[in-house]
Amino acid sequence: MTQQIFGNFQSRRLRRTRNQDFSRRLVRENTLTVDDLIYPVFVLPGVGRREAVESMPGIDRLSIDLLLIEAGELVQLGVPLIALFPVVDASQKTLMAEEAYNPQGLAQEAVRALKAAYPELGVMTDVALDPFTVHGQDGILDDNAYVLNDITTEVLVKQALSQAEAGADIVAPSDMMDGRIGAIRKALEEAGFINTQIMAYSAKYASNYYGPFRDAVGSAANLKGANKSTYQMDPANSDEALQEVAFDIEEGADSVMVKPGMPYLDVVRRVKDQFGVPTFAYQVSGEYAMHMAAIQNGWLKERETVLESLMCFKRAGADGILTYFAKRVATWLKEEQLAKYSDKKK
């Protein structure tokens, strides 16, 4: 950043450009558009099912038929990408997470349905085992409850391949196993899925902000108070995040992600400055829940606060944001466009 001194007060009044709306718009450094939004959704088995996520007001788990209706609305709003998170029945959870790569699994069926109905909508799938394990961890455990890296990676490769075969545009490994990006990329290339993108959860922290998400997918009860600190990153570290990102890029990731979002915007900025690759961030369930709690209590304005929060991601260098506010924000942005168009016609 330049250290040049521009001048003193009066010769350089910074408030001049803030005085009127036209000027503020002209010098605005970042903008938020619908193209920046990725909408995470929770998918249920069955038909005609809708379940509210109590810890995430306004967010529902949806069966595939209702998901298709939701997807149609997203297409109309111009949201480019949807991220799928399956909520599988407890009877399908095992120690080896076999359901994760079932060709007729819930995520795979949802992908096929979405791509058949709305081929223009991007579909991203979660590559991780926690929805499919009886213990709620993201991998295969040894006798000491330690997540085994290489065996887990073998299962993740099977899962990613099954999702690509179903038609996923992007597979997103969120497990944080070492070397899994290279193994998945190699398998995709060998199977002919050369255009299937990998969005790597490269800097995923062992955060306390994931609680509502674990409620939503049904893994919280399986964890039984355990944590994921042996494979997710220590919140105290940011240099390590750059190492993780560097490995994932070298191994074949098309884009990288920082998770959680707002508490880790410094990491987003460092990643973008260091590597200049497509960089995404996840405004996670806990962030959503905190915003909604304050909004519902009348402590914060909804529209203004949510839009500000997402602009912070853009300012930090994020190319896009996974956010549970995506549909709402896309609606607001469309309303703003229509209002401007209407004003021009008057």
Short mmCIF file of C-alpha atoms in Angstrom, two decimals:
data_model
loop_
_atom_site.label_atom_id
_atom_site.label_comp_id
_atom_site.label_asym_id
_atom_site.label_seq_id
_atom_site.Cartn_x
_atom_site.Cartn_y
_atom_site.Cartn_z
CA MET A 1 0.00 0.00 0.00
CA THR A 2 1.31 3.46 -0.87
CA GLN A 3 2.60 5.59 1.98
CA GLN A 4 2.36 8.84 0.05
CA ILE A 5 1.15 11.85 2.05
CA PHE A 6 -1.64 13.58 0.12
CA GLY A 7 -1.78 16.86 1.98
CA ASN A 8 -3.17 18.42 5.11
CA PHE A 9 -6.65 19.46 6.15
CA GLN A 10 -8.41 21.94 3.82
CA SER A 11 -6.13 21.16 0.90
CA ARG A 12 -7.40 17.61 1.20
CA ARG A 13 -10.92 17.37 2.67
CA LEU A 14 -11.84 13.67 2.46
CA ARG A 15 -15.47 14.49 3.19
CA ARG A 16 -15.84 16.27 -0.17
CA THR A 17 -16.35 13.00 -2.04
CA ARG A 18 -18.73 11.75 0.66
CA ASN A 19 -21.02 14.76 0.43
CA GLN A 20 -23.41 13.56 -2.28
CA ASP A 21 -24.73 10.19 -3.40
CA PHE A 22 -23.38 10.43 -6.97
CA SER A 23 -19.88 11.04 -5.67
CA ARG A 24 -19.98 8.28 -3.10
CA ARG A 25 -21.01 5.90 -5.89
CA LEU A 26 -18.21 7.03 -8.18
CA VAL A 27 -15.44 6.43 -5.65
CA ARG A 28 -16.85 3.26 -4.10
CA GLU A 29 -14.05 0.67 -4.06
CA ASN A 30 -16.17 -2.50 -3.84
CA THR A 31 -19.62 -3.57 -4.97
CA LEU A 32 -21.85 -6.48 -4.05
CA THR A 33 -23.87 -8.16 -6.80
CA VAL A 34 -25.95 -11.31 -7.13
CA ASP A 35 -22.93 -12.88 -8.88
CA ASP A 36 -21.13 -12.92 -5.52
CA LEU A 37 -23.68 -15.19 -3.83
CA ILE A 38 -23.64 -18.93 -3.12
CA TYR A 39 -26.68 -20.35 -1.35
CA PRO A 40 -26.17 -23.31 1.05
CA VAL A 41 -29.23 -25.61 1.36
CA PHE A 42 -30.07 -28.63 3.52
CA VAL A 43 -31.65 -31.59 1.71
CA LEU A 44 -33.99 -34.13 3.31
CA PRO A 45 -35.07 -37.58 2.10
CA GLY A 46 -38.71 -38.10 1.19
CA VAL A 47 -41.34 -36.03 -0.58
CA GLY A 48 -43.10 -32.85 0.48
CA ARG A 49 -40.97 -32.47 3.58
CA ARG A 50 -39.98 -29.13 5.11
CA GLU A 51 -38.38 -28.87 8.54
CA ALA A 52 -37.36 -25.65 10.19
CA VAL A 53 -33.85 -25.40 11.61
CA GLU A 54 -34.61 -23.99 15.05
CA SER A 55 -31.18 -22.46 15.58
CA MET A 56 -31.29 -20.80 12.13
CA PRO A 57 -34.54 -18.78 11.91
CA GLY A 58 -35.86 -18.63 8.36
CA ILE A 59 -33.85 -21.65 7.14
CA ASP A 60 -35.53 -24.97 6.36
CA ARG A 61 -34.43 -28.47 5.48
CA LEU A 62 -36.16 -29.41 2.21
CA SER A 63 -36.94 -32.63 0.38
CA ILE A 64 -35.81 -32.70 -3.25
CA ASP A 65 -39.22 -31.78 -4.71
CA LEU A 66 -39.39 -28.64 -2.55
CA LEU A 67 -35.72 -27.94 -3.22
CA LEU A 68 -36.52 -27.74 -6.92
CA ILE A 69 -39.08 -25.02 -6.23
CA GLU A 70 -36.48 -23.12 -4.21
CA ALA A 71 -33.94 -23.57 -7.00
CA GLY A 72 -36.38 -22.14 -9.54
CA GLU A 73 -36.65 -18.99 -7.44
CA LEU A 74 -32.86 -18.76 -7.22
CA VAL A 75 -32.57 -19.00 -11.00
CA GLN A 76 -35.11 -16.20 -11.40
CA LEU A 77 -33.09 -14.07 -9.00
CA GLY A 78 -29.82 -14.82 -10.81
CA VAL A 79 -28.01 -16.63 -7.99
CA PRO A 80 -25.23 -18.55 -9.79
CA LEU A 81 -24.49 -21.44 -7.41
CA ILE A 82 -26.22 -23.62 -4.84
CA ALA A 83 -24.33 -25.70 -2.25
CA LEU A 84 -25.92 -28.98 -1.12
CA PHE A 85 -25.74 -30.46 2.38
CA PRO A 86 -27.61 -33.76 2.88
CA VAL A 87 -29.45 -34.68 6.06
CA VAL A 88 -29.35 -38.49 6.07
CA ASP A 89 -31.29 -40.85 8.28
CA ALA A 90 -29.49 -42.20 11.36
CA SER A 91 -29.91 -45.73 10.03
CA GLN A 92 -27.61 -44.87 7.11
CA LYS A 93 -24.74 -43.70 9.30
CA THR A 94 -21.86 -46.13 9.76
CA LEU A 95 -18.24 -46.25 10.90
CA MET A 96 -16.98 -46.34 7.29
CA ALA A 97 -19.49 -43.81 5.88
CA GLU A 98 -20.48 -46.02 2.94
CA GLU A 99 -23.58 -43.93 2.23
CA ALA A 100 -21.33 -40.99 1.29
CA TYR A 101 -20.56 -42.54 -2.09
CA ASN A 102 -23.84 -44.35 -2.74
CA PRO A 103 -24.77 -43.55 -6.39
CA GLN A 104 -28.41 -43.38 -5.25
CA GLY A 105 -27.57 -41.35 -2.16
CA LEU A 106 -29.48 -38.24 -1.17
CA ALA A 107 -26.88 -35.73 -2.38
CA GLN A 108 -26.37 -37.58 -5.66
CA GLU A 109 -30.12 -37.73 -6.33
CA ALA A 110 -30.47 -34.03 -5.51
CA VAL A 111 -27.69 -33.16 -7.95
CA ARG A 112 -29.33 -35.12 -10.76
CA ALA A 113 -32.71 -33.52 -10.10
CA LEU A 114 -31.29 -30.00 -10.00
CA LYS A 115 -29.22 -30.36 -13.16
CA ALA A 116 -32.17 -31.88 -15.03
CA ALA A 117 -34.52 -29.06 -14.00
CA TYR A 118 -32.11 -26.11 -14.08
CA PRO A 119 -28.95 -26.91 -16.05
CA GLU A 120 -27.88 -23.27 -15.89
CA LEU A 121 -27.73 -23.31 -12.08
CA GLY A 122 -24.33 -24.28 -10.71
CA VAL A 123 -24.43 -27.12 -8.18
CA MET A 124 -21.72 -27.63 -5.55
CA THR A 125 -21.48 -30.68 -3.31
CA ASP A 126 -19.87 -31.13 0.08
CA VAL A 127 -17.08 -33.72 0.18
CA ALA A 128 -16.94 -34.74 3.83
CA LEU A 129 -17.99 -37.72 5.89
CA ASP A 130 -19.50 -36.18 9.02
CA PRO A 131 -23.15 -36.49 7.81
CA PHE A 132 -22.54 -40.21 7.22
CA THR A 133 -20.56 -41.35 10.29
CA VAL A 134 -22.07 -42.60 13.53
CA HIS A 135 -19.63 -40.46 15.51
CA GLY A 136 -20.04 -37.19 13.58
CA GLN A 137 -16.35 -36.81 12.75
CA ASP A 138 -15.22 -36.04 9.20
CA GLY A 139 -13.27 -39.25 8.75
CA ILE A 140 -12.57 -42.85 9.65
CA LEU A 141 -11.44 -43.40 13.25
CA ASP A 142 -8.83 -45.71 14.74
CA ASP A 143 -9.25 -47.42 18.12
CA ASN A 144 -8.20 -44.22 19.89
CA ALA A 145 -10.85 -42.10 18.09
CA TYR A 146 -8.17 -40.41 15.97
CA VAL A 147 -9.21 -39.55 12.41
CA LEU A 148 -7.06 -41.56 9.98
CA ASN A 149 -5.90 -39.31 7.17
CA ASP A 150 -5.12 -41.66 4.28
CA ILE A 151 -7.99 -44.12 4.73
CA THR A 152 -10.38 -41.17 5.01
CA THR A 153 -8.96 -39.72 1.79
CA GLU A 154 -9.72 -42.97 -0.05
CA VAL A 155 -13.38 -42.67 0.97
CA LEU A 156 -13.46 -38.98 0.06
CA VAL A 157 -12.22 -39.82 -3.44
CA LYS A 158 -15.10 -42.28 -3.85
CA GLN A 159 -17.53 -39.65 -2.61
CA ALA A 160 -16.23 -36.95 -4.96
CA LEU A 161 -16.37 -39.31 -7.94
CA SER A 162 -19.96 -40.29 -7.16
CA GLN A 163 -20.93 -36.62 -6.99
CA ALA A 164 -19.16 -35.81 -10.27
CA GLU A 165 -20.89 -38.75 -11.95
CA ALA A 166 -24.23 -37.39 -10.72
CA GLY A 167 -23.45 -34.09 -12.44
CA ALA A 168 -21.98 -31.83 -9.75
CA ASP A 169 -20.28 -28.80 -11.25
CA ILE A 170 -18.06 -28.23 -8.22
CA VAL A 171 -16.97 -30.66 -5.51
CA ALA A 172 -15.94 -28.96 -2.30
CA PRO A 173 -13.81 -31.00 0.13
CA SER A 174 -14.50 -29.59 3.60
CA ASP A 175 -12.81 -32.35 5.60
CA MET A 176 -9.29 -30.89 6.02
CA MET A 177 -7.40 -34.15 5.40
CA ASP A 178 -3.84 -33.67 4.15
CA GLY A 179 -3.37 -34.48 0.47
CA ARG A 180 -7.02 -35.05 -0.36
CA ILE A 181 -7.16 -32.35 -3.07
CA GLY A 182 -4.40 -34.04 -5.07
CA ALA A 183 -6.03 -37.47 -4.69
CA ILE A 184 -9.45 -36.16 -5.78
CA ARG A 185 -8.01 -34.21 -8.72
CA LYS A 186 -6.12 -37.27 -9.94
CA ALA A 187 -9.22 -39.46 -9.68
CA LEU A 188 -11.39 -36.91 -11.50
CA GLU A 189 -8.89 -36.59 -14.33
CA GLU A 190 -8.54 -40.35 -14.73
CA ALA A 191 -12.32 -40.78 -14.78
CA GLY A 192 -12.72 -38.12 -17.47
CA PHE A 193 -14.22 -35.40 -15.28
CA ILE A 194 -11.69 -32.85 -16.44
CA ASN A 195 -14.08 -29.89 -16.10
CA THR A 196 -15.35 -30.73 -12.61
CA GLN A 197 -14.09 -27.93 -10.40
CA ILE A 198 -12.65 -28.34 -6.91
CA MET A 199 -13.37 -25.60 -4.39
CA ALA A 200 -11.12 -26.53 -1.50
CA TYR A 201 -12.00 -25.65 2.07
CA SER A 202 -8.34 -24.80 2.49
CA ALA A 203 -8.42 -22.76 5.68
CA LYS A 204 -11.22 -24.31 7.71
CA TYR A 205 -10.89 -23.55 11.39
CA ALA A 206 -11.92 -25.62 14.41
CA SER A 207 -14.53 -23.01 15.19
CA ASN A 208 -17.38 -22.70 17.65
CA TYR A 209 -19.45 -20.93 14.99
CA TYR A 210 -20.57 -24.22 13.37
CA GLY A 211 -23.10 -25.23 16.04
CA PRO A 212 -26.34 -24.45 14.16
CA PHE A 213 -25.04 -26.21 11.02
CA ARG A 214 -24.37 -29.37 13.00
CA ASP A 215 -27.90 -29.16 14.33
CA ALA A 216 -29.19 -28.80 10.79
CA VAL A 217 -27.42 -31.86 9.36
CA GLY A 218 -27.85 -33.96 12.48
CA SER A 219 -24.20 -34.47 13.38
CA ALA A 220 -24.19 -32.55 16.67
CA ALA A 221 -25.73 -35.40 18.62
CA ASN A 222 -23.27 -37.89 17.13
CA LEU A 223 -20.27 -35.77 18.14
CA LYS A 224 -21.36 -35.90 21.80
CA GLY A 225 -19.28 -32.89 22.73
CA ALA A 226 -16.13 -33.98 20.87
CA ASN A 227 -14.19 -31.48 18.77
CA LYS A 228 -12.32 -31.54 15.46
CA SER A 229 -9.10 -29.87 16.54
CA THR A 230 -6.81 -32.65 15.27
CA TYR A 231 -7.63 -31.84 11.65
CA GLN A 232 -9.31 -28.43 11.46
CA MET A 233 -7.12 -25.37 11.97
CA ASP A 234 -6.29 -23.64 15.23
CA PRO A 235 -8.11 -20.25 15.34
CA ALA A 236 -4.86 -18.70 16.61
CA ASN A 237 -3.01 -19.34 13.31
CA SER A 238 -2.92 -17.48 10.00
CA ASP A 239 0.55 -18.28 8.62
CA GLU A 240 -0.52 -21.92 8.63
CA ALA A 241 -3.53 -21.01 6.51
CA LEU A 242 -1.21 -19.83 3.75
CA GLN A 243 0.57 -23.18 3.83
CA GLU A 244 -2.75 -25.02 3.54
CA VAL A 245 -3.83 -22.86 0.60
CA ALA A 246 -0.48 -23.28 -1.15
CA PHE A 247 -0.71 -27.08 -0.92
CA ASP A 248 -4.28 -27.15 -2.22
CA ILE A 249 -3.48 -24.93 -5.20
CA GLU A 250 -0.45 -27.04 -6.05
CA GLU A 251 -2.54 -30.21 -5.80
CA GLY A 252 -5.18 -28.96 -8.25
CA ALA A 253 -7.78 -26.80 -6.50
CA ASP A 254 -9.54 -24.35 -8.83
CA SER A 255 -10.56 -22.11 -5.95
CA VAL A 256 -10.03 -21.94 -2.21
CA MET A 257 -12.19 -21.09 0.76
CA VAL A 258 -11.78 -19.61 4.21
CA LYS A 259 -14.26 -20.75 6.87
CA PRO A 260 -15.73 -19.18 9.04
CA GLY A 261 -16.08 -15.78 7.42
CA MET A 262 -16.26 -12.50 9.33
CA PRO A 263 -14.03 -13.54 12.28
CA TYR A 264 -11.39 -14.60 9.72
CA LEU A 265 -11.46 -11.78 7.16
CA ASP A 266 -7.78 -11.13 7.87
CA VAL A 267 -7.08 -14.62 6.52
CA VAL A 268 -9.17 -13.91 3.40
CA ARG A 269 -7.12 -10.78 2.77
CA ARG A 270 -3.82 -12.58 3.25
CA VAL A 271 -4.84 -15.44 0.94
CA LYS A 272 -5.98 -13.09 -1.81
CA ASP A 273 -2.89 -10.92 -1.56
CA GLN A 274 -0.51 -13.87 -1.48
CA PHE A 275 -1.98 -16.08 -4.21
CA GLY A 276 -4.42 -14.06 -6.30
CA VAL A 277 -6.56 -17.15 -6.97
CA PRO A 278 -10.38 -17.32 -6.82
CA THR A 279 -11.01 -16.98 -3.09
CA PHE A 280 -14.29 -17.62 -1.31
CA ALA A 281 -15.48 -17.32 2.27
CA TYR A 282 -18.33 -18.91 4.19
CA GLN A 283 -20.59 -16.80 6.38
CA VAL A 284 -21.34 -19.79 8.54
CA SER A 285 -24.40 -20.85 10.51
CA GLY A 286 -23.26 -19.24 13.74
CA GLU A 287 -22.75 -15.92 12.01
CA TYR A 288 -26.21 -16.20 10.48
CA ALA A 289 -27.76 -17.12 13.84
CA MET A 290 -26.11 -14.18 15.62
CA HIS A 291 -27.34 -11.73 12.98
CA MET A 292 -30.86 -13.14 13.10
CA ALA A 293 -31.00 -13.06 16.90
CA ALA A 294 -30.08 -9.37 16.94
CA ILE A 295 -32.41 -8.59 14.03
CA GLN A 296 -35.38 -10.38 15.59
CA ASN A 297 -34.78 -8.55 18.87
CA GLY A 298 -34.81 -5.22 17.06
CA TRP A 299 -31.18 -4.53 17.96
CA LEU A 300 -29.98 -4.38 14.36
CA LYS A 301 -31.60 -3.38 11.06
CA GLU A 302 -31.88 -6.46 8.87
CA ARG A 303 -31.28 -5.26 5.33
CA GLU A 304 -28.64 -2.66 6.11
CA THR A 305 -26.69 -4.91 8.50
CA VAL A 306 -26.71 -7.99 6.27
CA LEU A 307 -25.62 -6.02 3.21
CA GLU A 308 -22.85 -4.39 5.22
CA SER A 309 -21.65 -7.75 6.48
CA LEU A 310 -21.36 -9.10 2.93
CA MET A 311 -19.64 -5.97 1.68
CA CYS A 312 -16.99 -6.64 4.34
CA PHE A 313 -16.24 -9.96 2.61
CA LYS A 314 -15.80 -8.17 -0.71
CA ARG A 315 -13.55 -5.54 0.85
CA ALA A 316 -11.39 -8.28 2.36
CA GLY A 317 -10.85 -9.79 -1.10
CA ALA A 318 -13.48 -12.54 -1.35
CA ASP A 319 -14.63 -13.27 -4.90
CA GLY A 320 -17.83 -14.81 -3.57
CA ILE A 321 -19.61 -15.64 -0.34
CA LEU A 322 -21.49 -18.70 0.84
CA THR A 323 -24.28 -17.21 2.92
CA TYR A 324 -27.68 -18.29 4.20
CA PHE A 325 -28.80 -14.75 3.40
CA ALA A 326 -28.16 -15.28 -0.33
CA LYS A 327 -31.78 -15.59 -1.43
CA ARG A 328 -32.84 -12.62 0.68
CA VAL A 329 -29.95 -10.50 -0.56
CA ALA A 330 -30.60 -11.43 -4.19
CA THR A 331 -34.20 -10.29 -3.72
CA TRP A 332 -33.08 -6.98 -2.24
CA LEU A 333 -30.58 -6.38 -5.04
CA LYS A 334 -33.26 -7.09 -7.65
CA GLU A 335 -35.61 -4.66 -5.92
CA GLU A 336 -32.90 -1.99 -6.02
CA GLN A 337 -32.37 -2.57 -9.75
CA LEU A 338 -36.08 -2.34 -10.45
CA ALA A 339 -36.34 0.85 -8.40
CA LYS A 340 -33.48 2.47 -10.37
CA TYR A 341 -35.06 1.42 -13.66
CA SER A 342 -38.38 2.83 -12.56
CA ASP A 343 -36.78 6.15 -11.55
CA LYS A 344 -35.07 6.45 -14.96
CA LYS A 345 -38.37 6.01 -16.79
CA LYS A 346 -40.08 8.81 -14.83
#
